[in-house]
Structures are given as C-alpha cells and as structure tokens.
Short mmCIF file of C-alpha atoms and ligand atoms in Angstrom, two decimals:
data_model
loop_
_atom_site.label_atom_id
_atom_site.label_comp_id
_atom_site.label_asym_id
_atom_site.label_seq_id
_atom_site.Cartn_x
_atom_site.Cartn_y
_atom_site.Cartn_z
CA UNK A 926 0.00 0.00 0.00
CA UNK A 927 2.77 2.39 1.03
CA UNK A 928 4.70 1.64 -2.13
CA UNK A 929 1.62 2.05 -4.33
CA UNK A 930 0.77 5.36 -2.66
CA UNK A 931 4.34 6.67 -2.93
CA UNK A 932 4.62 5.61 -6.57
CA UNK A 933 1.47 7.47 -7.60
CA UNK A 934 2.25 10.45 -5.36
CA UNK A 935 5.77 10.84 -6.73
CA UNK A 936 4.53 10.40 -10.28
CA UNK A 937 1.99 13.20 -9.86
CA UNK A 938 4.56 15.49 -8.18
CA UNK A 939 7.04 14.89 -11.02
CA UNK A 940 4.31 15.64 -13.58
CA UNK A 941 3.39 18.86 -11.72
CA UNK A 942 7.00 20.06 -11.44
CA UNK A 943 7.63 19.28 -15.10
CA UNK A 944 4.42 21.09 -16.07
CA UNK A 945 5.31 24.14 -13.98
CA UNK A 946 8.99 24.52 -14.83
CA UNK A 947 9.35 22.98 -18.27
CA UNK A 948 6.07 22.72 -20.12
CA UNK A 949 4.54 26.07 -19.11
CA UNK A 950 7.63 28.21 -19.93
CA UNK A 951 7.94 26.29 -23.18
CA UNK A 952 4.32 26.97 -24.06
CA UNK A 953 4.75 30.62 -23.09
CA UNK A 954 7.81 31.15 -25.25
CA UNK A 955 6.53 29.06 -28.17
CA UNK A 956 3.05 30.49 -27.77
CA UNK A 957 4.16 34.14 -27.94
CA UNK A 958 6.65 33.61 -30.79
CA UNK A 959 4.09 34.10 -33.58
CA UNK A 960 2.98 37.39 -31.90
CA UNK A 961 6.47 38.86 -31.49
CA UNK A 962 5.64 41.78 -33.82
CA UNK A 963 2.44 42.70 -31.97
CA UNK A 964 4.21 42.50 -28.58
CA UNK A 965 7.11 44.71 -29.84
CA UNK A 966 4.65 47.25 -31.17
CA UNK A 967 2.74 47.21 -27.88
CA UNK A 968 5.89 47.91 -25.79
CA UNK A 969 7.12 50.55 -28.23
CA UNK A 970 3.82 52.36 -27.73
CA UNK A 971 4.11 52.02 -23.92
CA UNK A 972 7.66 53.40 -23.73
CA UNK A 973 7.23 56.03 -26.44
CA UNK A 974 6.05 58.65 -23.92
CA UNK A 975 8.81 58.29 -21.27
CA UNK A 976 11.45 58.22 -24.04
CA UNK A 977 10.07 61.42 -25.53
CA UNK A 978 10.00 63.23 -22.18
CA UNK A 979 13.51 62.14 -21.09
CA UNK A 980 15.04 62.89 -24.54
CA UNK A 981 13.49 66.35 -24.62
CA UNK A 982 14.74 67.02 -21.12
CA UNK A 983 18.34 65.90 -21.84
CA UNK A 984 18.55 67.77 -25.12
CA UNK A 985 18.02 71.04 -23.27
CA UNK A 986 21.53 70.56 -21.87
CA UNK A 987 24.94 70.11 -23.47
CA UNK A 988 25.73 66.47 -24.15
CA UNK A 989 28.53 66.31 -21.61
CA UNK A 990 25.96 66.93 -18.82
CA UNK A 991 23.57 64.16 -19.90
CA UNK A 992 24.96 61.50 -17.58
CA UNK A 993 24.59 63.80 -14.58
CA UNK A 994 21.08 64.96 -15.59
CA UNK A 995 20.01 61.35 -16.07
CA UNK A 996 21.37 60.47 -12.62
CA UNK A 997 19.23 63.31 -11.22
CA UNK A 998 16.15 61.85 -12.90
CA UNK A 999 16.81 58.26 -11.81
CA UNK A 1000 15.05 58.49 -8.38
CA UNK A 1001 11.78 59.35 -10.22
CA UNK A 1002 11.90 56.04 -12.17
CA UNK A 1003 11.16 52.58 -10.83
CA UNK A 1004 13.57 50.94 -13.28
CA UNK A 1005 17.21 51.65 -14.26
CA UNK A 1006 18.11 54.36 -16.81
CA UNK A 1007 21.47 54.32 -18.58
CA UNK A 1008 23.32 56.13 -21.38
CA UNK A 1009 25.71 54.28 -23.69
CA UNK A 1010 27.50 54.98 -26.95
CA UNK A 1011 25.54 53.90 -30.03
CA UNK A 1012 28.41 51.67 -31.12
CA UNK A 1013 28.82 50.17 -27.66
CA UNK A 1014 25.16 49.17 -27.13
CA UNK A 1015 25.97 45.54 -28.03
CA UNK A 1016 22.93 45.10 -30.27
CA UNK A 1017 22.48 43.16 -33.52
CA UNK A 1018 22.98 44.84 -36.89
CA UNK A 1019 19.22 44.90 -37.44
CA UNK A 1020 18.63 46.58 -34.05
CA UNK A 1021 21.50 48.99 -34.74
CA UNK A 1022 19.81 50.09 -37.97
CA UNK A 1023 16.53 50.53 -36.13
CA UNK A 1024 18.28 52.76 -33.57
CA UNK A 1025 19.77 54.81 -36.36
CA UNK A 1026 16.29 55.30 -37.76
CA UNK A 1027 15.26 56.62 -34.33
CA UNK A 1028 13.02 53.69 -33.42
CA UNK A 1029 12.69 51.99 -30.04
CA UNK A 1030 14.36 48.57 -29.84
CA UNK A 1031 12.56 46.06 -27.57
CA UNK A 1032 14.61 43.33 -25.74
CA UNK A 1033 13.90 39.61 -26.24
CA UNK A 1034 12.15 39.28 -22.89
CA UNK A 1035 10.24 42.56 -23.31
CA UNK A 1036 11.74 44.17 -20.20
CA UNK A 1037 14.62 46.30 -21.61
CA UNK A 1038 14.44 49.07 -24.26
CA UNK A 1039 16.88 51.14 -26.29
CA UNK A 1040 16.45 54.45 -28.17
CA UNK A 1041 18.88 56.94 -29.63
CA UNK A 1042 18.60 60.48 -28.21
CA UNK A 1043 17.82 62.77 -31.12
CA UNK A 1044 20.60 62.71 -33.73
CA UNK A 1045 23.31 62.14 -31.13
CA UNK A 1046 25.51 59.04 -30.84
CA UNK A 1047 24.07 58.34 -27.37
CA UNK A 1048 21.53 55.59 -26.63
CA UNK A 1049 19.20 55.72 -23.66
CA UNK A 1050 18.54 52.29 -22.08
CA UNK A 1051 15.42 51.79 -19.97
CA UNK A 1052 15.11 48.64 -17.93
CA UNK A 1053 15.20 45.87 -17.15
CA UNK A 1054 11.71 46.47 -15.79
CA UNK A 1055 11.27 44.55 -12.54
CA UNK A 1056 8.60 41.83 -12.58
CA UNK A 1057 6.03 41.87 -9.79
CA UNK A 1058 7.56 39.86 -6.92
CA UNK A 1059 4.87 37.74 -5.29
CA UNK A 1060 7.33 36.61 -2.63
CA UNK A 1061 8.84 33.16 -2.30
CA UNK A 1062 7.17 32.67 1.12
CA UNK A 1063 3.70 32.64 -0.42
CA UNK A 1064 5.00 30.26 -3.08
CA UNK A 1065 6.24 27.80 -0.49
CA UNK A 1066 2.92 27.83 1.41
CA UNK A 1067 1.03 27.39 -1.83
CA UNK A 1068 3.21 24.48 -2.92
CA UNK A 1069 2.90 22.94 0.55
CA UNK A 1070 -0.89 23.17 0.39
CA UNK A 1071 -0.95 21.67 -3.09
CA UNK A 1072 1.22 18.75 -1.89
CA UNK A 1073 -1.05 18.03 1.09
CA UNK A 1074 -4.20 18.23 -1.03
CA UNK A 1075 -2.59 16.00 -3.60
CA UNK A 1076 -1.62 13.42 -1.01
CA UNK A 1077 -5.25 13.26 0.16
CA UNK A 1078 -6.50 12.89 -3.42
CA UNK A 1079 -3.93 10.17 -4.19
CA UNK A 1080 -4.77 8.37 -0.95
CA UNK A 1081 -8.50 8.40 -1.75
CA UNK A 1082 -7.74 7.12 -5.22
CA UNK A 1083 -5.24 4.45 -4.23
CA UNK A 1084 -7.17 3.03 -1.27
CA UNK A 1085 -10.00 1.25 -3.18
CA UNK A 1086 -7.53 0.24 -5.88
CA UNK A 1087 -5.28 -1.35 -3.27
CA UNK A 1088 -8.21 -3.07 -1.52
CA UNK A 1089 -9.34 -4.59 -4.84
CA UNK A 1090 -5.78 -5.66 -5.63
CA UNK A 1091 -5.55 -7.35 -2.23
CA UNK A 1092 -8.81 -9.19 -2.89
CA UNK A 1093 -7.57 -10.49 -6.22
CA UNK A 1094 -4.22 -11.55 -4.79
CA UNK A 1095 -6.02 -13.27 -1.87
CA UNK A 1096 -8.17 -15.17 -4.40
CA UNK A 1097 -5.04 -16.14 -6.37
CA UNK A 1098 -3.33 -17.33 -3.16
CA UNK A 1099 -6.41 -19.38 -2.13
CA UNK A 1100 -6.58 -20.87 -5.62
CA UNK A 1101 -2.86 -21.72 -5.43
CA UNK A 1102 -3.52 -23.56 -2.17
CA UNK A 1103 -6.08 -25.81 -3.84
CA UNK A 1104 -9.40 -24.01 -3.36
CA UNK A 1105 -10.36 -24.23 -7.04
CA UNK A 1106 -13.85 -22.82 -6.58
CA UNK A 1107 -12.63 -19.40 -5.38
CA UNK A 1108 -13.25 -16.47 -7.78
CA UNK A 1109 -12.37 -12.76 -7.66
CA UNK A 1110 -15.30 -10.36 -7.28
CA UNK A 1111 -15.66 -8.28 -10.42
CA UNK A 1112 -16.67 -4.65 -9.88
CA UNK A 1113 -17.53 -3.34 -13.37
CA UNK A 1114 -16.43 0.27 -12.82
CA UNK A 1115 -13.11 -0.68 -11.20
CA UNK A 1116 -9.92 -0.25 -13.22
CA UNK A 1117 -8.98 -3.74 -12.08
CA UNK A 1118 -12.12 -5.39 -13.52
CA UNK A 1119 -10.22 -6.79 -16.57
CA UNK A 1120 -7.62 -8.33 -14.24
CA UNK A 1121 -10.31 -9.92 -12.05
CA UNK A 1122 -12.12 -11.21 -15.15
CA UNK A 1123 -8.90 -12.64 -16.61
CA UNK A 1124 -8.16 -14.36 -13.30
CA UNK A 1125 -11.69 -15.83 -13.18
CA UNK A 1126 -11.45 -17.07 -16.77
CA UNK A 1127 -8.12 -18.71 -15.98
CA UNK A 1128 -9.57 -20.25 -12.79
CA UNK A 1129 -12.60 -21.59 -14.71
CA UNK A 1130 -10.39 -23.18 -17.32
CA UNK A 1131 -8.00 -24.71 -14.76
CA UNK A 1132 -10.90 -26.05 -12.68
CA UNK A 1133 -12.46 -27.54 -15.79
CA UNK A 1134 -9.15 -29.12 -16.79
CA UNK A 1135 -8.56 -30.54 -13.33
CA UNK A 1136 -12.09 -31.98 -13.22
CA UNK A 1137 -11.83 -33.58 -16.63
CA UNK A 1138 -8.36 -34.85 -15.74
CA UNK A 1139 -9.79 -36.42 -12.57
CA UNK A 1140 -12.66 -37.99 -14.48
CA UNK A 1141 -10.27 -39.30 -17.08
CA UNK A 1142 -7.92 -40.78 -14.48
CA UNK A 1143 -10.84 -42.46 -12.72
CA UNK A 1144 -12.22 -43.82 -15.97
CA UNK A 1145 -8.82 -45.05 -17.16
CA UNK A 1146 -8.14 -46.84 -13.87
CA UNK A 1147 -11.60 -48.36 -14.05
CA UNK A 1148 -11.12 -49.50 -17.65
CA UNK A 1149 -7.70 -50.97 -16.93
CA UNK A 1150 -8.81 -52.85 -13.85
CA UNK A 1151 -10.91 -55.46 -15.72
CA UNK A 1152 -8.30 -56.61 -18.28
CA UNK A 1153 -5.63 -56.43 -15.54
CA UNK A 1154 -7.49 -58.75 -13.17
CA UNK A 1155 -8.28 -61.05 -16.09
CA UNK A 1156 -4.58 -61.04 -16.93
CA UNK A 1157 -3.66 -61.90 -13.34
CA UNK A 1158 -6.23 -64.68 -13.28
CA UNK A 1159 -5.03 -66.04 -16.66
CA UNK A 1160 -1.39 -66.00 -15.48
CA UNK A 1161 -2.25 -67.81 -12.24
CA UNK A 1162 -4.18 -70.45 -14.15
CA UNK A 1163 -1.37 -70.80 -16.70
CA UNK A 1164 1.12 -71.48 -13.91
CA UNK A 1165 -1.15 -74.04 -12.25
CA UNK A 1166 -2.39 -75.99 -15.28
CA UNK A 1167 -0.61 -79.01 -16.74
CA UNK A 1168 -2.98 -79.52 -19.64
CA UNK A 1169 -1.58 -78.23 -22.99
CA UNK A 1170 -5.01 -77.32 -24.38
CA UNK A 1171 -5.81 -75.26 -21.32
CA UNK A 1172 -2.39 -73.62 -21.47
CA UNK A 1173 -3.06 -72.53 -25.05
CA UNK A 1174 -6.48 -71.17 -24.07
CA UNK A 1175 -4.99 -69.12 -21.23
CA UNK A 1176 -2.17 -67.76 -23.39
CA UNK A 1177 -4.73 -66.68 -26.01
CA UNK A 1178 -6.76 -64.99 -23.29
CA UNK A 1179 -3.66 -63.18 -22.03
CA UNK A 1180 -2.89 -61.91 -25.55
CA UNK A 1181 -6.47 -60.77 -25.98
CA UNK A 1182 -6.29 -58.81 -22.73
CA UNK A 1183 -2.96 -57.31 -23.73
CA UNK A 1184 -4.46 -56.27 -27.10
CA UNK A 1185 -7.37 -54.70 -25.31
CA UNK A 1186 -5.08 -52.67 -23.03
CA UNK A 1187 -2.98 -51.68 -26.00
CA UNK A 1188 -6.08 -50.46 -27.85
CA UNK A 1189 -7.20 -48.46 -24.82
CA UNK A 1190 -3.81 -46.78 -24.46
CA UNK A 1191 -3.70 -45.95 -28.20
CA UNK A 1192 -7.21 -44.44 -28.10
CA UNK A 1193 -6.34 -42.49 -24.98
CA UNK A 1194 -3.18 -41.09 -26.55
CA UNK A 1195 -5.16 -40.01 -29.62
CA UNK A 1196 -7.73 -38.32 -27.41
CA UNK A 1197 -5.00 -36.57 -25.39
CA UNK A 1198 -3.24 -35.45 -28.58
CA UNK A 1199 -6.39 -33.73 -29.91
CA UNK A 1200 -7.06 -32.21 -26.50
CA UNK A 1201 -3.67 -30.39 -26.52
CA UNK A 1202 -4.13 -26.63 -27.07
CA UNK A 1203 -1.34 -26.44 -29.63
CA UNK A 1204 -2.60 -29.22 -31.93
CA UNK A 1205 -1.99 -28.12 -35.51
CA UNK A 1206 -4.33 -29.16 -38.33
CA UNK A 1207 -2.83 -30.12 -41.69
CA UNK A 1208 -5.46 -28.43 -43.80
CA UNK A 1209 -5.91 -29.03 -47.50
CA UNK A 1210 -8.41 -27.73 -49.99
CA UNK A 1211 -10.51 -30.84 -50.62
CA UNK A 1212 -13.45 -31.35 -52.96
CA UNK A 1213 -15.64 -33.14 -50.45
CA UNK A 1214 -18.01 -35.11 -52.73
CA UNK A 1215 -15.40 -37.26 -54.51
CA UNK A 1216 -13.29 -37.45 -51.35
CA UNK A 1217 -16.27 -38.77 -49.38
CA UNK A 1218 -17.04 -41.31 -52.10
CA UNK A 1219 -13.55 -42.89 -51.91
CA UNK A 1220 -13.32 -42.61 -48.12
CA UNK A 1221 -16.64 -44.38 -47.57
CA UNK A 1222 -15.72 -47.08 -50.09
CA UNK A 1223 -12.52 -47.76 -48.16
CA UNK A 1224 -14.28 -47.81 -44.80
CA UNK A 1225 -17.12 -49.97 -46.11
CA UNK A 1226 -14.56 -52.74 -46.65
CA UNK A 1227 -13.75 -52.72 -42.94
CA UNK A 1228 -17.30 -53.29 -41.68
CA UNK A 1229 -20.14 -55.70 -42.23
CA UNK A 1230 -23.41 -54.63 -43.83
CA UNK A 1231 -24.28 -52.11 -46.51
CA UNK A 1232 -22.56 -48.74 -46.47
CA UNK A 1233 -23.31 -46.14 -49.18
CA UNK A 1234 -23.03 -42.42 -49.93
CA UNK A 1235 -25.74 -40.02 -51.06
CA UNK A 1236 -24.52 -36.74 -52.38
CA UNK A 1237 -25.68 -34.50 -55.20
CA UNK A 1238 -23.37 -31.55 -54.68
CA UNK A 1239 -21.49 -30.29 -57.71
CA UNK A 1240 -18.65 -28.41 -56.15
CA UNK A 1241 -18.02 -28.47 -52.42
CA UNK A 1242 -14.41 -27.50 -51.82
CA UNK A 1243 -13.45 -26.98 -48.21
CA UNK A 1244 -10.26 -26.51 -46.21
CA UNK A 1245 -10.08 -29.59 -44.00
CA UNK A 1246 -7.56 -31.94 -42.46
CA UNK A 1247 -8.47 -35.05 -44.54
CA UNK A 1248 -6.69 -37.49 -42.20
CA UNK A 1249 -8.62 -36.22 -39.18
CA UNK A 1250 -11.95 -36.16 -40.98
CA UNK A 1251 -11.26 -39.70 -42.21
CA UNK A 1252 -10.75 -40.73 -38.58
CA UNK A 1253 -14.04 -39.09 -37.50
CA UNK A 1254 -15.97 -40.73 -40.33
CA UNK A 1255 -14.36 -44.04 -39.58
CA UNK A 1256 -15.55 -43.84 -35.95
CA UNK A 1257 -19.09 -42.95 -37.01
CA UNK A 1258 -19.34 -45.60 -39.75
CA UNK A 1259 -17.92 -48.31 -37.46
CA UNK A 1260 -20.45 -47.31 -34.78
CA UNK A 1261 -23.27 -47.34 -37.35
CA UNK A 1262 -22.28 -50.83 -38.44
CA UNK A 1263 -21.69 -52.00 -34.84
CA UNK A 1264 -24.87 -50.68 -33.24
CA UNK A 1265 -27.10 -50.54 -36.36
CA UNK A 1266 -29.12 -53.18 -38.16
CA UNK A 1267 -26.87 -53.55 -41.20
CA UNK A 1268 -27.38 -50.32 -43.15
CA UNK A 1269 -25.19 -47.23 -42.93
CA UNK A 1270 -25.79 -44.22 -45.18
CA UNK A 1271 -23.50 -41.19 -45.48
CA UNK A 1272 -25.17 -38.00 -46.77
CA UNK A 1273 -23.41 -34.80 -47.79
CA UNK A 1274 -25.46 -31.58 -47.97
CA UNK A 1275 -24.76 -27.89 -47.59
CA UNK A 1276 -26.51 -24.60 -46.96
CA UNK A 1277 -25.24 -21.01 -47.17
CA UNK A 1278 -23.03 -21.29 -44.12
CA UNK A 1279 -22.39 -24.94 -43.36
CA UNK A 1280 -21.53 -28.31 -44.79
CA UNK A 1281 -23.24 -31.31 -43.19
CA UNK A 1282 -21.96 -34.87 -43.22
CA UNK A 1283 -24.73 -37.10 -41.85
CA UNK A 1284 -24.11 -40.73 -40.93
CA UNK A 1285 -27.43 -42.61 -40.66
CA UNK A 1286 -28.11 -46.14 -39.50
CA UNK A 1287 -31.08 -48.42 -38.96
CA UNK A 1288 -30.25 -49.43 -35.39
CA UNK A 1289 -32.08 -48.73 -32.12
CA UNK A 1290 -31.05 -45.04 -32.14
CA UNK A 1291 -30.20 -42.94 -29.10
CA UNK A 1292 -32.83 -41.54 -26.75
CA UNK A 1293 -32.97 -37.73 -26.40
CA UNK A 1294 -31.87 -37.95 -22.73
CA UNK A 1295 -28.70 -39.81 -23.68
CA UNK A 1296 -27.77 -37.66 -26.65
CA UNK A 1297 -25.70 -35.02 -24.83
CA UNK A 1298 -23.86 -37.61 -22.71
CA UNK A 1299 -22.49 -39.89 -25.40
CA UNK A 1300 -19.91 -37.34 -26.62
CA UNK A 1301 -18.18 -37.32 -23.22
CA UNK A 1302 -15.06 -39.51 -22.95
CA UNK A 1303 -15.81 -43.05 -21.66
CA UNK A 1304 -19.55 -42.56 -22.00
CA UNK A 1305 -21.29 -45.75 -23.09
CA UNK A 1306 -24.92 -46.66 -23.07
CA UNK A 1307 -26.00 -49.58 -20.89
CA UNK A 1308 -27.12 -51.58 -23.93
CA UNK A 1309 -23.60 -51.55 -25.42
CA UNK A 1310 -21.57 -52.41 -22.36
CA UNK A 1311 -21.04 -55.98 -23.39
CA UNK A 1312 -17.50 -56.86 -24.32
CA UNK A 1313 -18.41 -57.91 -27.83
CA UNK A 1314 -19.98 -54.70 -29.04
CA UNK A 1315 -18.85 -51.89 -26.74
CA UNK A 1316 -15.53 -50.08 -27.07
CA UNK A 1317 -14.16 -47.66 -24.50
CA UNK A 1318 -16.52 -44.81 -25.17
CA UNK A 1319 -13.76 -42.62 -26.64
CA UNK A 1320 -14.82 -42.85 -30.30
CA UNK A 1321 -17.51 -40.14 -30.21
CA UNK A 1322 -15.40 -37.92 -27.88
CA UNK A 1323 -12.70 -38.02 -30.57
CA UNK A 1324 -15.26 -37.17 -33.30
CA UNK A 1325 -16.32 -34.16 -31.20
CA UNK A 1326 -12.69 -33.03 -30.86
CA UNK A 1327 -12.10 -33.35 -34.61
CA UNK A 1328 -15.27 -31.37 -35.41
CA UNK A 1329 -14.31 -28.59 -33.03
CA UNK A 1330 -10.75 -28.50 -34.41
CA UNK A 1331 -12.51 -27.64 -37.70
CA UNK A 1332 -14.55 -25.00 -35.82
CA UNK A 1333 -17.55 -27.24 -36.26
CA UNK A 1334 -19.83 -29.40 -34.12
CA UNK A 1335 -21.21 -32.91 -34.01
CA UNK A 1336 -24.82 -33.64 -33.10
CA UNK A 1337 -27.05 -36.68 -32.93
CA UNK A 1338 -30.69 -37.06 -33.87
CA UNK A 1339 -33.05 -39.50 -35.58
CA UNK A 1340 -32.50 -40.97 -38.99
CA UNK A 1341 -35.22 -41.79 -41.53
CA UNK A 1342 -33.61 -45.24 -41.73
CA UNK A 1343 -34.99 -45.83 -38.24
CA UNK A 1344 -31.82 -45.47 -36.17
CA UNK A 1345 -29.60 -42.56 -35.25
CA UNK A 1346 -28.25 -39.76 -37.40
CA UNK A 1347 -24.84 -38.36 -36.44
CA UNK A 1348 -24.09 -35.03 -38.15
CA UNK A 1349 -20.71 -33.36 -38.47
CA UNK A 1350 -21.37 -29.68 -39.17
CA UNK A 1351 -18.47 -27.61 -40.56
CA UNK A 1352 -18.68 -23.88 -41.29
CA UNK A 1353 -17.85 -23.07 -44.93
P1 ADP B 538 -17.63 -47.03 -28.18
O1 ADP B 538 -16.19 -47.26 -28.29
O2 ADP B 538 -18.24 -47.58 -26.95
O3 ADP B 538 -18.38 -47.32 -29.42
P2 ADP B 538 -18.29 -44.28 -28.76
O4 ADP B 538 -17.81 -43.05 -28.14
O5 ADP B 538 -18.05 -44.48 -30.21
O6 ADP B 538 -17.69 -45.46 -27.91
O7 ADP B 538 -19.82 -44.37 -28.48
C1 ADP B 538 -20.32 -44.11 -27.20
C2 ADP B 538 -21.61 -44.86 -27.00
O8 ADP B 538 -22.63 -44.30 -27.80
C3 ADP B 538 -21.54 -46.30 -27.43
O9 ADP B 538 -21.06 -47.08 -26.38
C4 ADP B 538 -22.95 -46.61 -27.78
O10 ADP B 538 -23.66 -46.97 -26.62
C5 ADP B 538 -23.49 -45.29 -28.27
N1 ADP B 538 -23.53 -45.22 -29.72
C6 ADP B 538 -22.59 -44.75 -30.55
N2 ADP B 538 -22.95 -44.81 -31.83
C7 ADP B 538 -24.18 -45.35 -31.84
C8 ADP B 538 -25.13 -45.70 -32.87
N3 ADP B 538 -24.85 -45.46 -34.16
N4 ADP B 538 -26.31 -46.21 -32.50
C9 ADP B 538 -26.60 -46.41 -31.20
N5 ADP B 538 -25.76 -46.12 -30.18
C10 ADP B 538 -24.57 -45.62 -30.49
#
C-alpha cells in the first residue's frame, strides 16, 4: 500500500513540477513567438512617452551633462536608466539600424528598451523592468498546500484500488492452495475489472481441466482394472495348469487382454493429442463429394453390412484436415455398423453457411436424454456395455474433438432409416 501510494504520489509530483517549470515556460515562449511583432509594437507604444519626455529634457543641456542629468532623474523612475555609446550598445545589426532610424528597440524578454537620443551618438537604455515579486514565502505555502491536497486525493484514489488488488491476490493465493472454486469479485467500474475477469477465466479453465483430468484418471483406472485382473487370473491359471489345451487357451486370453489394453492406451493417446491446445491441423483444400465417395468405399470394406453415400453436390471444396476427418468418419461408420441393423448411409449436404456430413443407420437409435452424454469420454450406453460390441466410449469424444478442431460441431438425432443420425457440421 505504502509503495503504491508513494509511486502514484511521486509520479503526480514529477508531472506537476515538469508542467510548472518545463512545459509552461515552453508553451509561453513558443506560444508568444508568432505574436512577437504585436508585442514589440505594444511595448514601443508604452515606452514612447517616457522616451520622448527624457530625450526632450536631456537635449536642453549640453551632451557632456547628460549622464549627470540622467542620474538626477533616476530616483523618479522605478527601473534603471542608462546612457551608452551607439556603437557600444551591443545590439544586432538589425537593431542597430533601427536605432539609427530613431526607433525603439525592444529586448527579447520585453523588459529592456533602447532608443537613440535625437541625432546624437548616445543611446538611452530603460530597464530591465522589474517583474512583480509575489514573494517566495507565499510560493512555499502554496506548494505545501498543493502537496497536502494532492496526497489526500492520491490516498482516496489508491485506497479502493489497493483493496481490490488485495482481494484479487487473496483469491489467487487461495486458488494456489487448492481451493479451485474461489473467484475474484468483479466490480464493473473498477480499473482492475479486466484483471479480475482474466483471473476468473483462468480459474474456470483450470478447474475444468482438473475436473476432466480427474474424471479421465478415474475412468482409465476403471477400464484398466478389468483386463488387468483377467490377466492376473489367466497368469495364475497358466502357472497351475498341466494340460496343454488349457495352457493354449490361457495364453490366447492373455494376448487378448494385452491387445485390449494396447487399444485403450492408443485411443487415450489419440484423445489426449487432440485435446492439446497447440494441436496443428494439416489443412488441405478438398473437394468433399469425390473425397467422401472414396473414403466411404474404403471404410465400407472394414465393416459388415451395406454402407453407401448419397450426395448431389457439384462443387463443395473446403479446407479440411483429410486425415482427421477420415478418422471421424471411420468412428461414425464403425459405430453405425456395430450398433445398427446392417445399413449405414452417409449424406453430404450444404446450406449457405455450413456443410453437413450425416451418418445414418437403422439401429435402435439414441434416446434424447442420452444424446448429450455420449460425446463425453468413456460414455457408453447400458445396452452396449457388453465386451463384444462396446468399445471404450472414446470414439464419439474423438469425433467431437475433430469437429471442433474444424470450428464445427457434431450432433445426434433420428435418422429416416430408423436409427440414429450423427451429423458433423463444418462452417464453410
Ligand atoms: P464405443 O467405443 O463404446 O463405441 P463411442 O464413443 O463411439 O464409444 O460411443 C459411445 C456410446 O454411444 C456407445 O457405447 C454406444 O452406446 C453409443 N452409440 C454410438 N454410436 C451409436 C449408434 N450409431 N447407434 C446407437 N448407439 C450408439
């Protein structure tokens, strides 16, 4: 608090001093420069009278008495009077010519004046005129008062700022100690509102990440436990059995469990790779209709049942990462074949803003209540939990990641084939 106060206070004092002693004189001198002629004329008019009177007075006497006569006059003037030789006046050539013409020369700071007396070689100097002296004492009191007032203003300004800063740093400290639900209070009109908002956004994101990380860890441990205990059981039986046929059966079981764990780890790594913030898409300009035709043909070979494409778009070029989109389609087509009744149809359509790739099947479909859940990692519906059909529940989570990497979405609804319709929607 002290440091904050002193920083602001000193800053304002420095600005004030600079304004008073540097900026103001600069403005004054630069500001009057264009009016030099008017100012000179004004002072010439002011001093014209005294010059006339003094010159007339001196010229009544012989020149050798002028110094003495001027000294007699001096007490009647509030500024110095002096006589010098025209050549010794120390003026510029321009001013010298002006003197010769009998005109009054005005000094740069408008407080000293020169004029030749009649046709003589003598120049009468008036000035410098004293400036009104306000007295340094008053100045010191005034400055003192300004400083005190300023300190009060700075204090009133800094106090709420400091309190808010303390609140935010207390929230950050609590968050650092593991209280992930703590948030900074955002006061809209405060200068620190953007900082509080940025902190809250960061806290939201970290909390979300920690939660999903926890869920993922729980799910992974859960998924690994089954094949692991089967592995342990298989190994124990393998050690105990003497029968060759049984041995072979147990070894096969062990390999199957190892394959299953391998598949889980591979899927998990893929999921984690897409989840990384810095994942870079390898985009290419692809004409989607022919690309979809070949992709679906390839994938159809991998699954049982009928898989076909319906598309009547002429030209549908789009910047996509074909490898990723292939992966998403593969997941959807495999699911369609796995959970459907034997038919999988891929439809490509577009409107003004989006391209839609629908994957339809004739299976049991997905109830509206379950639709939002199935895109979460490890989400599986009860009906598909059997070992034969169900995977790990990562396939649709990966499709969702791929769609959002393309700034798109994936949704599920009903298909006219009787089952579900999964739609990847990509902005054009
Ligand atoms: P899995 O590896 O279990 O197939 P997914 O993420 O691909 O994981 O799917 C999640 C769950 O959604 C599946 O377990 C299944 O219950 C359901 N599901 C996915 N596709 C379909 C479909 N075409 N028809 C019915 N249910 C489906």
